[in-house]
XYZ file of C-alpha atoms in Angstrom:
339
model
C 94.225 91.637 118.968
C 97.547 93.260 119.304
C 98.872 95.303 116.366
C 102.543 95.440 115.447
C 103.922 98.968 115.495
C 104.343 99.015 111.669
C 100.878 97.867 110.983
C 99.492 100.311 113.531
C 100.670 103.100 111.296
C 98.505 102.013 108.417
C 95.561 104.076 109.471
C 97.850 107.117 109.777
C 99.138 106.507 106.229
C 95.638 106.320 104.755
C 94.644 109.636 106.342
C 98.000 111.370 105.418
C 97.847 110.223 101.750
C 94.265 111.316 101.384
C 95.014 114.660 102.930
C 97.961 115.108 100.619
C 96.340 114.017 97.302
C 92.789 115.478 97.800
C 93.434 118.257 100.269
C 91.120 116.648 102.763
C 90.559 117.972 106.195
C 91.507 115.178 108.675
C 89.200 112.187 108.170
C 88.187 112.080 111.840
C 86.867 108.901 113.491
C 83.618 108.901 111.595
C 85.200 109.523 108.212
C 87.897 106.888 108.709
C 85.415 104.363 110.083
C 83.415 104.615 106.930
C 86.401 104.897 104.557
C 87.807 101.438 105.524
C 84.563 99.727 104.796
C 83.975 98.043 101.434
C 82.407 100.082 98.659
C 79.239 97.959 98.745
C 78.837 98.984 102.403
C 79.156 102.737 101.712
C 82.894 102.991 102.317
C 85.916 103.475 100.045
C 87.459 100.025 100.294
C 90.499 101.360 102.123
C 90.885 98.250 104.259
C 93.353 98.508 107.281
C 95.963 95.790 107.259
C 95.812 95.400 111.064
C 92.086 94.609 110.856
C 92.197 92.250 107.828
C 95.481 90.429 108.301
C 94.071 87.731 110.819
C 91.217 86.925 108.512
C 93.538 86.656 105.470
C 95.942 84.480 107.422
C 93.339 82.071 108.739
C 91.676 81.652 105.368
C 95.080 81.178 103.641
C 96.360 78.711 106.243
C 93.241 76.634 105.907
C 93.255 76.640 102.109
C 96.926 75.501 102.045
C 96.698 72.995 104.947
C 96.414 69.980 102.547
C 99.430 71.132 100.514
C 101.443 71.670 103.712
C 100.761 68.197 105.000
C 101.910 66.769 101.632
C 105.120 68.804 101.737
C 105.998 68.154 105.374
C 107.559 64.836 106.456
C 104.910 62.217 107.537
C 107.157 60.668 110.099
C 106.363 63.457 112.563
C 103.106 65.176 113.256
C 103.249 68.863 112.926
C 100.892 71.294 114.514
C 100.303 74.825 113.280
C 100.391 76.629 116.666
C 100.364 80.099 115.150
C 97.196 79.246 113.318
C 95.514 78.066 116.472
C 96.672 81.090 118.472
C 95.431 83.444 115.834
C 92.062 81.547 115.700
C 91.847 81.763 119.502
C 92.460 85.504 119.545
C 89.962 86.009 116.767
C 87.315 84.110 118.634
C 88.054 86.178 121.687
C 86.952 89.303 119.802
C 84.167 88.130 117.470
C 83.033 84.856 119.175
C 83.050 81.252 118.166
C 81.033 81.773 115.050
C 83.230 80.030 112.434
C 84.988 76.744 112.252
C 88.799 76.939 112.037
C 88.684 74.879 108.790
C 86.736 77.460 106.842
C 88.839 78.772 104.046
C 86.630 81.689 102.816
C 88.242 85.021 103.650
C 84.906 86.684 102.958
C 83.349 84.685 105.812
C 86.236 85.607 108.120
C 85.875 89.225 107.269
C 82.113 89.467 107.906
C 82.108 89.632 111.715
C 84.657 92.573 111.653
C 82.713 94.392 108.943
C 79.400 93.984 110.658
C 80.924 95.184 113.894
C 82.463 98.195 112.063
C 78.988 98.910 110.428
C 77.152 98.856 113.770
C 79.813 101.185 115.223
C 79.518 103.544 112.298
C 75.732 103.651 112.573
C 76.024 104.598 116.236
C 78.280 107.437 115.419
C 75.908 108.630 112.628
C 72.611 108.513 114.534
C 70.997 111.637 113.134
C 68.289 111.454 110.405
C 70.558 113.247 107.918
C 73.498 110.901 108.469
C 71.359 107.822 108.287
C 69.926 108.996 105.045
C 73.405 109.610 103.678
C 74.741 106.218 104.715
C 71.729 104.429 103.178
C 72.042 106.411 99.959
C 75.696 105.839 99.269
C 75.257 102.084 99.505
C 72.998 102.243 96.508
C 74.297 100.871 93.159
C 74.465 104.262 91.312
C 75.837 105.908 94.545
C 78.888 103.592 94.598
C 79.583 102.274 91.086
C 81.557 105.446 90.123
C 84.284 104.297 92.523
C 84.760 101.220 90.379
C 85.026 103.034 87.013
C 88.314 102.865 85.189
C 89.615 106.488 84.838
C 89.582 107.228 81.006
C 89.467 110.648 79.442
C 88.144 109.215 76.212
C 85.236 107.488 78.022
C 84.426 110.441 80.163
C 85.135 108.522 83.393
C 88.240 110.458 84.503
C 87.772 112.931 87.336
C 90.239 115.630 88.430
C 91.454 115.809 92.099
C 89.001 118.713 92.908
C 85.981 116.627 91.726
C 87.220 113.577 93.570
C 87.659 115.599 96.752
C 84.088 116.963 96.565
C 82.668 113.467 95.780
C 84.468 111.802 98.563
C 83.689 114.497 101.162
C 79.997 114.227 100.231
C 80.174 110.477 100.560
C 81.869 110.474 103.932
C 80.092 113.492 105.328
C 83.255 115.581 105.626
C 83.493 119.409 105.304
C 83.457 120.575 101.630
C 83.300 124.310 101.625
C 83.573 127.317 103.962
C 80.354 128.422 105.569
C 78.636 131.356 103.933
C 75.267 132.925 103.132
C 73.702 131.809 99.807
C 71.965 134.214 97.404
C 68.642 132.570 98.290
C 69.126 133.609 101.838
C 69.916 130.243 103.320
C 72.957 129.586 105.405
C 75.319 127.164 103.737
C 77.072 124.790 106.198
C 80.549 123.329 105.618
C 79.045 119.982 104.465
C 77.994 121.759 101.231
C 74.659 119.962 100.804
C 72.644 123.177 100.164
C 74.275 123.638 96.717
C 72.833 120.398 95.465
C 69.268 121.657 95.839
C 69.433 125.406 95.717
C 67.511 126.983 92.780
C 70.398 129.504 92.353
C 73.004 126.767 92.055
C 74.663 126.232 88.667
C 75.406 122.643 89.222
C 71.785 121.463 89.037
C 71.248 122.706 85.510
C 74.505 121.441 84.263
C 73.754 117.963 85.757
C 70.378 118.087 84.195
C 71.710 118.891 80.664
C 74.459 116.348 80.946
C 72.003 113.579 81.857
C 69.764 114.426 78.895
C 72.738 114.459 76.542
C 73.807 111.113 77.824
C 70.258 109.659 77.511
C 70.279 110.736 73.850
C 73.663 109.027 73.286
C 72.227 105.907 74.870
C 69.319 105.840 72.492
C 71.701 106.387 69.582
C 73.793 103.375 70.719
C 70.552 101.295 70.697
C 69.726 102.603 67.130
C 66.626 104.402 68.409
C 66.180 107.869 67.030
C 65.290 110.441 69.731
C 65.093 114.218 70.013
C 65.359 116.560 73.003
C 62.469 118.763 74.145
C 59.985 118.119 71.463
C 57.300 120.818 70.932
C 53.541 120.346 70.469
C 53.221 116.979 72.295
C 50.823 118.704 74.709
C 48.871 121.222 72.784
C 46.796 122.840 75.614
C 49.672 123.394 77.945
C 53.010 125.137 77.392
C 55.209 122.345 78.780
C 57.613 119.921 77.019
C 59.202 116.787 78.221
C 62.980 116.283 78.017
C 63.021 113.913 75.147
C 60.948 111.829 72.749
C 61.797 108.628 70.704
C 60.779 108.870 67.031
C 60.243 105.142 66.819
C 58.253 102.785 69.096
C 59.796 101.927 72.381
C 57.386 99.334 73.835
C 54.037 97.964 72.721
C 54.010 100.127 69.597
C 54.266 103.366 71.702
C 56.953 105.939 71.479
C 58.616 106.949 74.686
C 58.820 110.379 76.285
C 60.857 111.095 79.413
C 61.658 113.864 81.878
C 64.620 113.962 84.133
C 64.639 115.056 87.829
C 67.382 115.140 90.403
C 65.950 115.457 93.866
C 68.629 116.006 96.465
C 68.679 113.030 98.861
C 69.400 115.208 101.911
C 67.305 118.325 101.118
C 65.050 119.198 104.014
C 62.001 119.114 101.813
C 62.907 115.781 100.283
C 64.612 113.762 102.953
C 61.498 111.907 103.883
C 59.702 111.718 100.470
C 62.351 111.902 97.625
C 60.663 108.986 95.829
C 57.399 111.011 95.519
C 59.056 113.047 92.737
C 58.126 110.455 90.006
C 54.493 110.732 91.053
C 54.712 114.453 90.562
C 56.154 114.017 87.092
C 53.426 111.475 86.135
C 50.790 113.934 87.181
C 52.418 116.687 85.193
C 52.725 114.706 82.071
C 49.650 112.533 82.414
C 48.542 113.532 78.873
C 51.570 111.733 77.411
C 50.388 108.320 78.530
C 47.970 107.313 75.824
C 47.633 104.678 73.092
C 50.618 106.001 71.078
C 52.920 107.392 73.688
C 54.461 106.222 76.977
C 55.878 108.585 79.631
C 58.681 107.580 81.977
C 60.025 109.827 84.754
C 63.732 109.398 85.116
C 64.224 110.246 88.745
C 67.761 109.856 90.151
C 68.591 111.229 93.618
C 71.919 113.167 93.882
C 73.314 110.476 96.175
C 72.370 107.611 93.866
C 69.026 105.942 94.887
C 66.469 105.526 92.150
C 62.831 104.328 92.047
C 61.590 101.156 90.420
C 60.335 102.904 87.312
C 63.735 104.472 86.604
C 65.529 101.211 87.303
C 63.237 99.399 84.833
C 63.998 102.090 82.210
C 67.744 101.789 82.645
C 67.466 97.938 82.478
C 65.476 98.160 79.217
C 67.785 100.649 77.514
C 70.911 98.642 78.540
C 69.290 95.457 77.199
C 68.582 97.098 73.824
C 72.185 98.396 73.656
C 73.601 94.965 74.462
C 71.495 93.425 71.690
C 73.114 95.855 69.280
C 76.633 95.869 70.535
C 76.989 92.248 71.771
C 78.997 93.429 74.761
C 77.408 92.512 78.142
C 79.636 95.123 79.869
C 77.689 97.928 78.344
C 75.269 97.802 81.260
C 78.039 98.365 83.720
C 79.530 101.127 81.611
C 76.121 102.855 81.517
C 75.734 102.699 85.303
C 79.284 104.020 85.798
C 78.583 107.021 83.541
C 75.216 107.758 85.137
C 76.835 107.618 88.551
C 79.564 110.000 87.523
C 77.018 112.486 86.273
C 75.526 112.760 89.705
């Protein structure tokens, strides 16, 4: 489908503005192909007008067809030739998969988005890129993009943080290549820093998550403490936190947080085995009076079923206290921003 010259510049404007605001390197074909996809598909929602205009026109023309017939004179039969021509061109690209009388723009967009998704997957055929694309589609991997920037709520990011987050999401260069203190060579994508034992970000992320979990318990009127001592007498280990009142079935809750890096070489095939390791480590905390839950959140967003169940439970308890059903969404956004 031919693009008018002005619309054709839309992709260039997207790249130029991103480069100016966030100091990106050029998007490149792979980065731009992912960026224009919806957030739920791992993109940034930067839809290109030239790609979405036909779908918008066809859905709008169908939705207003009845009104147009009422407004136009009935003495002469009018035919919407532009609508038929646009539909014919659309079918020549995506096939005759929809009826012209369909008024859902979402349905009109689906063939283009599916085609773009397949094209993106072909461009990212390595195991690392496949894992990244799957991870950024997760709920916690994407919900931070929908958060309203607010300094008071802690959901406002500076340009430097946004640049790093978006580069990691799109697989774009983040840093200059260098040799890490651990001896590993750090490539420009910057993934090594998310799993290196000498990295400062891991501990900061760990502490921030524990502090936020304590605040969640406080919002639910459940007293909790961090790093309780003497819960396991014969071993010198302590979980991250402990509730002082029963959490479920008359048992108090203990938890321990872990952040396996989604794309780390040692985790890329078995990241979700980390909860099993935590369960084995704190097996003594699962008894008649205590319940242990491993809070395992990958750096790119995916979580296991146990962690999902934990977040669902705490959000339900908070909503019962506050009466605000949006608290669950706010919780997800804050957890997503902590990653």
